[in-house]
Short mmCIF file of C-alpha atoms and ligand atoms in Angstrom, two decimals:
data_model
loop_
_atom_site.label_atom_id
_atom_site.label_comp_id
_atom_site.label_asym_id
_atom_site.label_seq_id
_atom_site.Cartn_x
_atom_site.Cartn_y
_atom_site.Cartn_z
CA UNK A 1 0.00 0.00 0.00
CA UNK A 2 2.57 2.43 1.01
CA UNK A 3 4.25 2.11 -2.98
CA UNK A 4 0.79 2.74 -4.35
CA UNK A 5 0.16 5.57 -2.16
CA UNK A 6 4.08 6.90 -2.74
CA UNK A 7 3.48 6.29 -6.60
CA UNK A 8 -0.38 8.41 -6.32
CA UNK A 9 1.67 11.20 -5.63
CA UNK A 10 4.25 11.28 -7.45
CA UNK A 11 3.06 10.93 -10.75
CA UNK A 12 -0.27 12.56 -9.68
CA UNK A 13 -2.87 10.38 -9.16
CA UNK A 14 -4.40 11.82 -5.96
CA UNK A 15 -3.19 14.46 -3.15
CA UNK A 16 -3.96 14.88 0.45
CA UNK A 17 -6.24 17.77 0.45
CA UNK A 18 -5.02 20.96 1.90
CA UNK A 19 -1.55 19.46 1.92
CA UNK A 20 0.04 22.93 2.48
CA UNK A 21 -1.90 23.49 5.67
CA UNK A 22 -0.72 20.18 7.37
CA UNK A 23 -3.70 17.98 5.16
CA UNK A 24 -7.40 17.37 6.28
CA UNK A 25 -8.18 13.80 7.56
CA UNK A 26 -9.87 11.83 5.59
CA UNK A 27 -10.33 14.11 2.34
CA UNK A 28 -8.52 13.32 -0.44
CA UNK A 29 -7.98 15.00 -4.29
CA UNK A 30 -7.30 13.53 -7.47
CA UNK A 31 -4.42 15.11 -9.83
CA UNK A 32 -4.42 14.88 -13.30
CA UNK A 33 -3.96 11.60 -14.02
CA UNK A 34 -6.26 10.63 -11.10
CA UNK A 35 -9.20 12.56 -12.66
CA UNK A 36 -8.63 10.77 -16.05
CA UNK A 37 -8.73 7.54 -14.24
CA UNK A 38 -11.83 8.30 -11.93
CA UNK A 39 -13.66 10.10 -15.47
CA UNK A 40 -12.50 6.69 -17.38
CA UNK A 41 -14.12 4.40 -14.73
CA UNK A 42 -17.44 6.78 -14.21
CA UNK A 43 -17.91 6.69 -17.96
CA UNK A 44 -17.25 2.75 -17.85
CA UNK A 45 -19.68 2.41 -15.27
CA UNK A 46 -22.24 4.79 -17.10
CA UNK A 47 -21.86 2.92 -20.08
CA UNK A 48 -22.80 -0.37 -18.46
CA UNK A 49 -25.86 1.05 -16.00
CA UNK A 50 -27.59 3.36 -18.63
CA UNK A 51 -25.81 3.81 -22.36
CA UNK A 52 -26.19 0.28 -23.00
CA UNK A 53 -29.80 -0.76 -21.39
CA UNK A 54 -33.10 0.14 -22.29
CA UNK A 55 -34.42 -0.02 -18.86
CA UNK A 56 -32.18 2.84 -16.90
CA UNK A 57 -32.40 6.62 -17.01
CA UNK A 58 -30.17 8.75 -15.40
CA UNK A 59 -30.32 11.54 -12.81
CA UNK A 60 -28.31 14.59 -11.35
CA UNK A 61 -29.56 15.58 -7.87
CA UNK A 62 -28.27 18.41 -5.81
CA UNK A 63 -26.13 17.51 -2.42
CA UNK A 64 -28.82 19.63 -0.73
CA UNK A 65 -32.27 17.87 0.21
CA UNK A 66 -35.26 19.26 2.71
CA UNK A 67 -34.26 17.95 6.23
CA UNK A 68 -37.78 15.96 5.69
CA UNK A 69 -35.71 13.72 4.03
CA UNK A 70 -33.28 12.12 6.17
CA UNK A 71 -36.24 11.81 8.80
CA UNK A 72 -38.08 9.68 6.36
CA UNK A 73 -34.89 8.15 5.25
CA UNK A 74 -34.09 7.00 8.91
CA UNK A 75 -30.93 8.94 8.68
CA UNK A 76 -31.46 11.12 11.33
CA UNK A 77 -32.23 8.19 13.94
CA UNK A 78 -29.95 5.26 12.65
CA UNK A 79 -27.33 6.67 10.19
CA UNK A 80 -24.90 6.29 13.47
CA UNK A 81 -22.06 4.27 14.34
CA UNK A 82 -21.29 3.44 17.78
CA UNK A 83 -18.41 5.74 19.44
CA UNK A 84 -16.16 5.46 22.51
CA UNK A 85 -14.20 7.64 23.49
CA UNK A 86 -10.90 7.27 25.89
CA UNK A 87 -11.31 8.87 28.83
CA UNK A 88 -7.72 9.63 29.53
CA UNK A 89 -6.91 11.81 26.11
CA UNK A 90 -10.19 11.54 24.38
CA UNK A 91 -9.52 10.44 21.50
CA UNK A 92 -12.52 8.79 19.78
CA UNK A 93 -12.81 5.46 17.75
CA UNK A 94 -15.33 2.90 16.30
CA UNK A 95 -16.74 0.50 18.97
CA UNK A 96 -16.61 -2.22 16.84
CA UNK A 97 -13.02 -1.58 15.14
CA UNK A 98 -11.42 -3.82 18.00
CA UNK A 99 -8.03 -3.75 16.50
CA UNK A 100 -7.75 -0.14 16.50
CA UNK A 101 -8.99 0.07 20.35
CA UNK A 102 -6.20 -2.35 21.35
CA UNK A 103 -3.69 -0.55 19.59
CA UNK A 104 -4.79 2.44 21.16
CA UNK A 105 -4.49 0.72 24.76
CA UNK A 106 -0.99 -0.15 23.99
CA UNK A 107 0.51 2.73 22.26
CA UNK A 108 -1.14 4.99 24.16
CA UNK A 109 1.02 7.54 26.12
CA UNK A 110 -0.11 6.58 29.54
CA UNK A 111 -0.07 2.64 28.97
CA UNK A 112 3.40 2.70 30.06
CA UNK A 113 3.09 3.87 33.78
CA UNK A 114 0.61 1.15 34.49
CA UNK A 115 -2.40 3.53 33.70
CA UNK A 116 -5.14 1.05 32.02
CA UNK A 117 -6.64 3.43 29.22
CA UNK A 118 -10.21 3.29 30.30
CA UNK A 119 -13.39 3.72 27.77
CA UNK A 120 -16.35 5.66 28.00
CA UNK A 121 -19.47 3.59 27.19
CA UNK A 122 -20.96 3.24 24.00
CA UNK A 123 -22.92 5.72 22.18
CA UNK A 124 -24.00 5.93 18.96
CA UNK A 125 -22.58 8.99 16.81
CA UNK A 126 -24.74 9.86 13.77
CA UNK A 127 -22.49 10.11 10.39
CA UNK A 128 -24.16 13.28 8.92
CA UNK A 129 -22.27 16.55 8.29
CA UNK A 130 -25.00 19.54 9.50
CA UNK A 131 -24.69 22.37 7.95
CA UNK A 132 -26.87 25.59 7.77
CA UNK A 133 -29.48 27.54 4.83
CA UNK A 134 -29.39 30.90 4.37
CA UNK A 135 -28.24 33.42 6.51
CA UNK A 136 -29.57 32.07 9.41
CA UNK A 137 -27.61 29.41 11.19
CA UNK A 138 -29.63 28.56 13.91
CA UNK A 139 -32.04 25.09 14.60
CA UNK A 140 -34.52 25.68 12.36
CA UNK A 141 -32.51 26.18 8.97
CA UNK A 142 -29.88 23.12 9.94
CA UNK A 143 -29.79 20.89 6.49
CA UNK A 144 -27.56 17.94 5.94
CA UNK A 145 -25.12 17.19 3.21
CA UNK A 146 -25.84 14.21 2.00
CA UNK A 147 -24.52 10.74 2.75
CA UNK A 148 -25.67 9.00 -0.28
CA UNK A 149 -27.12 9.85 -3.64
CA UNK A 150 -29.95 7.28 -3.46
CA UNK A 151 -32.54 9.60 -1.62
CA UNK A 152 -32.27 11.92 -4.75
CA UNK A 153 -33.34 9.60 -6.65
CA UNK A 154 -36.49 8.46 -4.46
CA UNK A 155 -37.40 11.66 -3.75
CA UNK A 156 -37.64 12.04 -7.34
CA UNK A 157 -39.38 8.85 -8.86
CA UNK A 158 -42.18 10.40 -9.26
CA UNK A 159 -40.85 13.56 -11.59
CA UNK A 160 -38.80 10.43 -13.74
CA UNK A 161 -42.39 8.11 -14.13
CA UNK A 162 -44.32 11.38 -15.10
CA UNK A 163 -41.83 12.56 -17.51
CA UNK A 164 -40.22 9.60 -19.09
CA UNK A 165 -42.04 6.60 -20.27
CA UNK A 166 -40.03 4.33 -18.30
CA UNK A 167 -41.89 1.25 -17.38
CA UNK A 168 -41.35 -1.13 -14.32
CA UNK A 169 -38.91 -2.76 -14.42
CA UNK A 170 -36.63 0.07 -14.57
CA UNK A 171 -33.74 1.79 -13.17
CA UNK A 172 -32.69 5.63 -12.44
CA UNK A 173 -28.60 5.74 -12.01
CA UNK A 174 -27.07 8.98 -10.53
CA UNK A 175 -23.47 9.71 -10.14
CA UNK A 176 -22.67 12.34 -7.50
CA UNK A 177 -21.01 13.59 -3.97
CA UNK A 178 -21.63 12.13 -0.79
CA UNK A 179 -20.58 12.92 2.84
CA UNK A 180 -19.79 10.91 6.02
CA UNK A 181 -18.30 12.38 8.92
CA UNK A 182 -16.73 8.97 9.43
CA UNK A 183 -15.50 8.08 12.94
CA UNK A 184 -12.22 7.26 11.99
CA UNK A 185 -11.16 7.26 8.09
CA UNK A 186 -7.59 5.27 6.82
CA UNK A 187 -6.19 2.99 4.20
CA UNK A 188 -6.15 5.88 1.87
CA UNK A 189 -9.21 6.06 -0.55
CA UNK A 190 -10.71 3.30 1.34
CA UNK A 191 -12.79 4.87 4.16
CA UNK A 192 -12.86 9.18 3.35
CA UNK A 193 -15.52 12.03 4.55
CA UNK A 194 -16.32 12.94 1.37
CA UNK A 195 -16.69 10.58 -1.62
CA UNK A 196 -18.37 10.13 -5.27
CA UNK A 197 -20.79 7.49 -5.28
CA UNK A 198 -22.45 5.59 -8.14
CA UNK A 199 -25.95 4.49 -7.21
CA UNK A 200 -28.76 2.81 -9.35
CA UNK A 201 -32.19 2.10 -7.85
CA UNK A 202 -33.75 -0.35 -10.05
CA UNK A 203 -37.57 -0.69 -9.31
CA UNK A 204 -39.13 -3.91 -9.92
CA UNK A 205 -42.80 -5.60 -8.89
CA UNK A 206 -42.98 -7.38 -5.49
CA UNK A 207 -42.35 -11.02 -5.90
CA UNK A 208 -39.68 -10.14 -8.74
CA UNK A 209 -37.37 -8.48 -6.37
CA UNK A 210 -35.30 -12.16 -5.63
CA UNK A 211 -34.82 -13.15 -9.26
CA UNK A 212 -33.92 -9.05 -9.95
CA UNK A 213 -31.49 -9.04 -6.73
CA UNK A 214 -29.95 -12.15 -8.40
CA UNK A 215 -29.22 -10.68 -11.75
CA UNK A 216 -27.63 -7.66 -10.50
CA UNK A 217 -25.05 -9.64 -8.27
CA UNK A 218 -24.11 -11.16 -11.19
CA UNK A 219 -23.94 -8.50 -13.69
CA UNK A 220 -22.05 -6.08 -10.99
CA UNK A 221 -19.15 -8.85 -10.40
CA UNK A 222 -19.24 -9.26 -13.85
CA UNK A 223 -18.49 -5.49 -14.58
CA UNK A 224 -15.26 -5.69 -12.45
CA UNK A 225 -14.15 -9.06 -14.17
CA UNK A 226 -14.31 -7.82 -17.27
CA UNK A 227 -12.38 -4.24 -16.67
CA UNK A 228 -9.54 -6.86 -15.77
CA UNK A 229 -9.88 -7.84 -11.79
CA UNK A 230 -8.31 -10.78 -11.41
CA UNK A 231 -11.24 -13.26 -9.97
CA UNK A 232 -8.96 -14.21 -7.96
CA UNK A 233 -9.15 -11.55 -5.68
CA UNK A 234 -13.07 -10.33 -6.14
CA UNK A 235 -15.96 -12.57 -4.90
CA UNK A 236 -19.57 -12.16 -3.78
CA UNK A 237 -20.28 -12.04 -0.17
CA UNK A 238 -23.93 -12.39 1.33
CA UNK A 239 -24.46 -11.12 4.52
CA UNK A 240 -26.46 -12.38 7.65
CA UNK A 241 -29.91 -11.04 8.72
CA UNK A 242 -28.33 -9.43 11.88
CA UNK A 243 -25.85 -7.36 9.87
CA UNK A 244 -27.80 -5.82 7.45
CA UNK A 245 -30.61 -2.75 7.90
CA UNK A 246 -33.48 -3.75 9.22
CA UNK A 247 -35.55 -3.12 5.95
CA UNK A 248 -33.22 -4.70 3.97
CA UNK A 249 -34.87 -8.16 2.12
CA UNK A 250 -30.97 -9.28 1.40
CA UNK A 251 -27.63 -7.10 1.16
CA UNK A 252 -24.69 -8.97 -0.70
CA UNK A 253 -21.52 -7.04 -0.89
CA UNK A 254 -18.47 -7.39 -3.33
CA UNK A 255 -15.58 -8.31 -1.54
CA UNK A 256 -12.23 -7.25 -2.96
CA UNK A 257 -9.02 -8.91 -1.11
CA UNK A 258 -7.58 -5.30 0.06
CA UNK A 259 -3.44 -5.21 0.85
CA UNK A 260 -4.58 -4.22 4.14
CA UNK A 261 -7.50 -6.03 5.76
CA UNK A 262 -7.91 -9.32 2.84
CA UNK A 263 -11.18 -9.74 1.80
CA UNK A 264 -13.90 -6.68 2.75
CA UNK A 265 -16.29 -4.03 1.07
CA UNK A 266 -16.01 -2.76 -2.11
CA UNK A 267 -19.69 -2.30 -3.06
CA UNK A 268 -22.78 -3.06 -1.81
CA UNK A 269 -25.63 -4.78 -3.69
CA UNK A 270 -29.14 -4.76 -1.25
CA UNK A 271 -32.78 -5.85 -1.92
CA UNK A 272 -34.26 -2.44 -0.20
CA UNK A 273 -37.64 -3.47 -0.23
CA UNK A 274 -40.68 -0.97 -0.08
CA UNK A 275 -38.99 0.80 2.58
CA UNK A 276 -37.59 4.02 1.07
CA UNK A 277 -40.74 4.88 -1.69
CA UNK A 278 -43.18 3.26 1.14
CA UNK A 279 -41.39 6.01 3.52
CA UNK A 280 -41.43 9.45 1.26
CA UNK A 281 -44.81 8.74 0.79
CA UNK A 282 -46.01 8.74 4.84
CA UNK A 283 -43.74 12.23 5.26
CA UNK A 284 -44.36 13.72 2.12
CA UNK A 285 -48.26 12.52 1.84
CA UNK A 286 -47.81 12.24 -2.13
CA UNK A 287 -48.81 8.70 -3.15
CA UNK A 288 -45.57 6.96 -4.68
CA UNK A 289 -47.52 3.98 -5.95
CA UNK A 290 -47.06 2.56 -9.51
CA UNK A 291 -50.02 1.87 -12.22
CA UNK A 292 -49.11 -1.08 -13.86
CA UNK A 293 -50.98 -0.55 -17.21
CA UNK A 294 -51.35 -3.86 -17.90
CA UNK A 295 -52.39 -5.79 -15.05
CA UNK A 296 -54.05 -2.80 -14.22
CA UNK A 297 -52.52 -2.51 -10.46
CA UNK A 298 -51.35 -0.23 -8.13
CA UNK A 299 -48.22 -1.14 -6.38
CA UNK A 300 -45.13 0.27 -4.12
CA UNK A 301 -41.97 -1.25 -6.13
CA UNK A 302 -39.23 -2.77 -4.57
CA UNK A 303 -35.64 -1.53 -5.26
CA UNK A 304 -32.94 -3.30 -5.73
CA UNK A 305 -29.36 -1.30 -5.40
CA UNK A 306 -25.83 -1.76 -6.73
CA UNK A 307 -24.24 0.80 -5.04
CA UNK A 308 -20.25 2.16 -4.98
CA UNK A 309 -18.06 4.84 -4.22
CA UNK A 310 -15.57 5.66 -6.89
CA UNK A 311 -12.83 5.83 -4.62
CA UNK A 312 -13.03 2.47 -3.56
CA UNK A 313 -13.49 1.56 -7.05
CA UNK A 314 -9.93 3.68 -8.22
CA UNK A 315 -8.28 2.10 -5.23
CA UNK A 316 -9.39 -1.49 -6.05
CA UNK A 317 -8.26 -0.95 -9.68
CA UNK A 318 -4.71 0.47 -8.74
CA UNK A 319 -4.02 -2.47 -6.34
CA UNK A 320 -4.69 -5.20 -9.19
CA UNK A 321 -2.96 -3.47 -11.54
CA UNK A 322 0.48 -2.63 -9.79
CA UNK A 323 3.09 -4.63 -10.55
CA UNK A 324 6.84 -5.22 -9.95
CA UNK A 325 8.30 -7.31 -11.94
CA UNK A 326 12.31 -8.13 -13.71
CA UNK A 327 12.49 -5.87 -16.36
CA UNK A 328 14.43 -8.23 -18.97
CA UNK A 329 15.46 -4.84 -20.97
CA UNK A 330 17.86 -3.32 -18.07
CA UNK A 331 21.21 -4.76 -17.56
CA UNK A 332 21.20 -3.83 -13.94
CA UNK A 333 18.40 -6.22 -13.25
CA UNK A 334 16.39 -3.12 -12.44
CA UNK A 335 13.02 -3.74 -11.75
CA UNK A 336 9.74 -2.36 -13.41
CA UNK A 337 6.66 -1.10 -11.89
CA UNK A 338 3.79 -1.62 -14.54
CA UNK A 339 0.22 -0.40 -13.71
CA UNK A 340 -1.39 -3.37 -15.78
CA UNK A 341 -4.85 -1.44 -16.12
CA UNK A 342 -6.96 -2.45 -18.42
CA UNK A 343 -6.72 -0.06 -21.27
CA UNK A 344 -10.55 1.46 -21.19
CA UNK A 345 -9.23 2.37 -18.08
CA UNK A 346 -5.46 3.95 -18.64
CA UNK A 347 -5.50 7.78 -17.81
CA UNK A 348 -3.24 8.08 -20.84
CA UNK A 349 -3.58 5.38 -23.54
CA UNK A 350 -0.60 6.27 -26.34
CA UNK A 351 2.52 7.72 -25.81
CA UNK A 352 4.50 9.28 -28.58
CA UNK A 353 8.23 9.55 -28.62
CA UNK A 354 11.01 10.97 -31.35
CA UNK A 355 13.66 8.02 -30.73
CA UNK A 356 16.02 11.08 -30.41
CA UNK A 357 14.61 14.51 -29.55
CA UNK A 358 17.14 16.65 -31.25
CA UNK A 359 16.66 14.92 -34.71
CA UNK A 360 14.58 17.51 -36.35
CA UNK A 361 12.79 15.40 -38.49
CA UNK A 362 12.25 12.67 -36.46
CA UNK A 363 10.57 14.80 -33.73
CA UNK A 364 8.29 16.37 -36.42
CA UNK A 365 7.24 13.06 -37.67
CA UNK A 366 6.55 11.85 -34.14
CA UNK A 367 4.86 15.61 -33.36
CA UNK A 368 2.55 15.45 -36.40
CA UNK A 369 2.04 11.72 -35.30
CA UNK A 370 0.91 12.98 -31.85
CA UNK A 371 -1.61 15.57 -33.32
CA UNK A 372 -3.03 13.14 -35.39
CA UNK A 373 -4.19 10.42 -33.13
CA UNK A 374 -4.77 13.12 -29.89
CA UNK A 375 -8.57 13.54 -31.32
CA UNK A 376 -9.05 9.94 -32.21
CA UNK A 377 -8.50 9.36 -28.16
CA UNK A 378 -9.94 12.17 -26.60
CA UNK A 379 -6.96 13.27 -25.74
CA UNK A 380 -5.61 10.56 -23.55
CA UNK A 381 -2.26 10.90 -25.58
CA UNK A 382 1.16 12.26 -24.56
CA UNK A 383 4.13 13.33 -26.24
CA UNK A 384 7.80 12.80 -24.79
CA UNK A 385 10.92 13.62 -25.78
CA UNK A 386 12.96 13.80 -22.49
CA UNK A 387 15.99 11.40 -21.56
CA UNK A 388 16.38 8.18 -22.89
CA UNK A 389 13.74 5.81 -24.94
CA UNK A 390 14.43 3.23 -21.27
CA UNK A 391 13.37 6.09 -19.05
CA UNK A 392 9.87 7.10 -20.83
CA UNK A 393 9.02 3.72 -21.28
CA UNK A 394 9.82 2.83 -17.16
CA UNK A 395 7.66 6.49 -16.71
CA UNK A 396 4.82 5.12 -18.96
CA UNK A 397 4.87 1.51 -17.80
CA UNK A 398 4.54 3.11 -14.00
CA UNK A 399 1.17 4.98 -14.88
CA UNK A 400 -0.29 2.22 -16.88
CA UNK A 401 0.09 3.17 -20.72
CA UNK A 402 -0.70 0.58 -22.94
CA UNK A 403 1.02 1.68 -25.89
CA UNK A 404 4.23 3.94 -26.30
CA UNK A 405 5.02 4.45 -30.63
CA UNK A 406 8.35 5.03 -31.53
CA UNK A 407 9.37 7.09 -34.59
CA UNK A 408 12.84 6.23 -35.16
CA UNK A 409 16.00 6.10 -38.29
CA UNK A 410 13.62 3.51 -40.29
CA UNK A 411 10.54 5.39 -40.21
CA UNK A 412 11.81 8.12 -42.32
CA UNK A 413 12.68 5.62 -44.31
CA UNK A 414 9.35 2.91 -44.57
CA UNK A 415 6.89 5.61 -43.09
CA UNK A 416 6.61 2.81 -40.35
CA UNK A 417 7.03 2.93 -36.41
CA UNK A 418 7.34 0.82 -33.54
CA UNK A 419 4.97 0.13 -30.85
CA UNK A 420 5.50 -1.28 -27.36
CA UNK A 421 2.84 -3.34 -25.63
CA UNK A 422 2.87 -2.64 -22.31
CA UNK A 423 2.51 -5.91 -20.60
CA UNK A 424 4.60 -8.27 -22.97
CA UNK A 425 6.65 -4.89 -24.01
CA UNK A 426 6.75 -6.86 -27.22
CA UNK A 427 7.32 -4.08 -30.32
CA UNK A 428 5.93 -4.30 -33.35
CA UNK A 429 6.27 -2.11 -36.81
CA UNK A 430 2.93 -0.68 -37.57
CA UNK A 431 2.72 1.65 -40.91
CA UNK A 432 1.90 5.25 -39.66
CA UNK A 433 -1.08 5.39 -41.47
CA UNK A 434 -2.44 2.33 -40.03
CA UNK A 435 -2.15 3.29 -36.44
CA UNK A 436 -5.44 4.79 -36.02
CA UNK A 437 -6.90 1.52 -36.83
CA UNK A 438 -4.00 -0.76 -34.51
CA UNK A 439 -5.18 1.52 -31.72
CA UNK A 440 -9.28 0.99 -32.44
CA UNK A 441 -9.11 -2.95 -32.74
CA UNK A 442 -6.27 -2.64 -29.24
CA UNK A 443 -7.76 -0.30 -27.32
CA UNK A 444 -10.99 -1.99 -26.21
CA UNK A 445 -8.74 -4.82 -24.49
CA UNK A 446 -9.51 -8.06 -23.98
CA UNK A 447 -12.61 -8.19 -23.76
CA UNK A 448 -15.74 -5.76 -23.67
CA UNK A 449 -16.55 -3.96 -20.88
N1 GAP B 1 -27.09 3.84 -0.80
C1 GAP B 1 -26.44 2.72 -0.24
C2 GAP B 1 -25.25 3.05 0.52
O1 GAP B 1 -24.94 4.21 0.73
P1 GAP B 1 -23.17 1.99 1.72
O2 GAP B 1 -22.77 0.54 1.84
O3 GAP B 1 -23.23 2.79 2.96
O4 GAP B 1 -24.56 1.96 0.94
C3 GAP B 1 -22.07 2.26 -0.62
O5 GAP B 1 -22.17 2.68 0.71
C4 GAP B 1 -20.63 2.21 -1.07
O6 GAP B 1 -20.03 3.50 -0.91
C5 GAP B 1 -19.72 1.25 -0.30
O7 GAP B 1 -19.83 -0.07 -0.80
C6 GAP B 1 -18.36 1.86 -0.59
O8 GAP B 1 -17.91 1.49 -1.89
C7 GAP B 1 -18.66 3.34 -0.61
N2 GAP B 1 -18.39 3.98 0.70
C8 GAP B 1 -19.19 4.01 1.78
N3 GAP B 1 -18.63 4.71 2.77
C9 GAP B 1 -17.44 5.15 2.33
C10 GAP B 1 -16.38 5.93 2.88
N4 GAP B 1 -16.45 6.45 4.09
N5 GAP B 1 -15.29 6.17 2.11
C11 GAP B 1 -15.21 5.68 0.84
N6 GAP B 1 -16.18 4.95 0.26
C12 GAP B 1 -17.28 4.67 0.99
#
């Protein structure tokens, strides 16, 4: 973990916020290639939850949502996670994080001189950041940011039936900011305050829900599998009655096998029930019932929810894909790092080099090469001519480009260049005017995500 986070920084992946100012815990920012990677996994997700189905429309809601809301939620009662606090320096920590409690009792300050650290008793601490609307920041005007996207999309199912002609079953998918003022936050991008989440609430008839809760397990493990996690290290978990909401009809999580705990969370997949619609509708007093046309009745769907936060997601993605391995092209029996994403997912997925920069027109050739192909891949494309071919290939390899193109001596002669595969870091001569094409049938990967 600590080479992935060492190698997020340096080559820009994500920062601690407010670094400058001594960092805030638990908030983290992407750089520039973390944003490509983050924008290159939303749209993969996107693609698969909405672009590609018939049956899911998408939604924007605002982070802001009438305190109504979380009262009908049940955030403001049992969004809460149970605190102690020790009574000696008062620092505070998750109940049930044992591991972190007994650290605590042994590292902590005191423990030497044969002081026992000593716990308050357990309360439970409710997750929601408060904050205040308008100029008034007093009881009455307190709001919430939210924790999760999901209530934006309840709160709106009815604006999405009466102005779509979505039919049951059918999905809404929203993309978006949440907040948790987490107890205690670590292993990087793991557990943060505030997070992206992607959310779908697909809305089926009672009595469907199993066979839809089914389907989405699979097609949500599947999603991972094919953007290239290895199956060794992803599997479905289901989780007893006594750990999951009391609504819930059936939570399954995916479990990735994290550096730092093994196997735990990545995302979530539950069988909500009635509970949520079912809810809005006794605070609100709007009936959220469906007309199903053809059977002609009225009925409170069920929901079933894949649900993620794109952190988790980057972090799970950089883990698989970091490598170290002998690099067979160094005489010092250096080693490589190699991100092997998959390419859909590469923040950068060509790099173009002059074999030597000071060449005239070998740097044109590989500069007009660059500007050709920069549209073709939305830009994803960079252009080096610093140090050695060895070095820009290591600094490519170490942010996961799948394809570096070489114009060298020959291709002023042939019009050809070469291009390095990433993982086998085979080359191959590929005419210039058939890269566009190399890149279109290489690009997609493997497989199809
Ligand atoms: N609407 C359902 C919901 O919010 P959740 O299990 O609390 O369910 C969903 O959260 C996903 O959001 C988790 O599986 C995880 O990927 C991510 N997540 C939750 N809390 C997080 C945190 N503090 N930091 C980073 N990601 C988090």
């Amino acid at each position: 973990m600590e080479k992935i986070v060492a190698l997020c920084k340096r080559r820009g992946f994500v920062f601690q916020n407010s670094e400058i100012y001594g960092g805030l815990n638990g908030v983290w920012d992407l750089g520039p290639l973390g944003t490509l990677l983050a924008n290159n996994i939303k749209q993969e997700w996107w693609k698969a939850m909405v672009l590609s189905r018939d049956d899911v429309v998408g939604l924007d809601s605002s982070i802001l949502f009438h305190p109504r809301v979380w009262e009908a939620s049940g955030h403001l009662k049992s969004f809460t996670d149970p605190l102690v606090e020790c009574k000696i320096c008062h620092e505070r920590f998750r109940a049930d994080h044992k591991k972190d409690i007994q650290e605590h009792a042994k590292t902590h300050p005191s423990a030497g001189s044969g002081q026992v650290a000593s716990w308050t008793e357990v309360r439970q601490f409710n997750l929601m950041f408060k904050t205040f609307m308008g100029p008034l920041d007093n009881q009455e005007h307190k709001t919430y940011l939210r924790p999760e996207t999901a209530q934006g999309i309840f709160i709106n199912f009815e604006n999405v039936l009466s102005s779509s002609r979505v039919k049951i079953p059918f999905g809404i998918a929203q993309i978006g900011k949440g907040f948790r003022n987490e107890i205690t936050t670590g292993n990087f991008l793991f557990r943060v305050r505030e997070f992206e989440m992607m959310e779908l609430e697909f809305f089926v008839k009672p009595g469907t829900d199993r066979q839809w809760y089914e389907y989405w397990k699979k097609e949500r493990l599947d999603w991972y599998l094919r953007l290239g996690i290895d199956k060794k290290n992803i599997r479905l978990e289901e989780l007893a009655k006594e750990d999951i909401a009391h609504y819930s009809k059936g939570t399954t999580e995916i479990w990735y096998n994290w550096p730092f705990m093994g196997f735990g969370e990545l995302e979530g997949i539950a069988n909500r029930g009635d509970y949520d619609l079912s809810s809005h509708a006794k605070y609100s007093g709007k009936d959220l019932k469906y007309f199903d046309e053809e059977s002609k009745e009225r009925f409170v769907p069920y929901v079933i929810e894949p649900s993620i936060g794109v952190g988790r997601a980057i972090l799970a993605f950089l883990v698989d894909a970091y490598t170290e391995e002998k690099n067979p092209s160094a005489n010092s029996g250096q080693r490589r790092i190699v991100l092997k994403l998959h390419p859909k997912l590469s923040p950068i997925k060509v790099a173009v080099f002059p074999l030597l920069a000071n060449k005239l027109p070998l740097a044109k050739m590989a500069k007009d090469i660059y500007d050709n192909l920069k549209k073709q891949i939305n830009g994803q494309i960079t252009f080096d001519d610093r140090g050695n071919i060895g070095k820009r290939y290591f600094s490519q390899d170490e942010i996961g480009t799948p394809f570096c193109i070489t114009a060298d001596f020959q291709s002023l002669e042939d019009k050809t260049v070469t291009v390095r595969d990433r993982d086998t870091m085979k080359q191959e001569r590929v005419k210039i005017k058939e890269l566009s094409i190399f890149l279109q049938n290489n690009l997609e990967g493997k497989s199809d995500a």
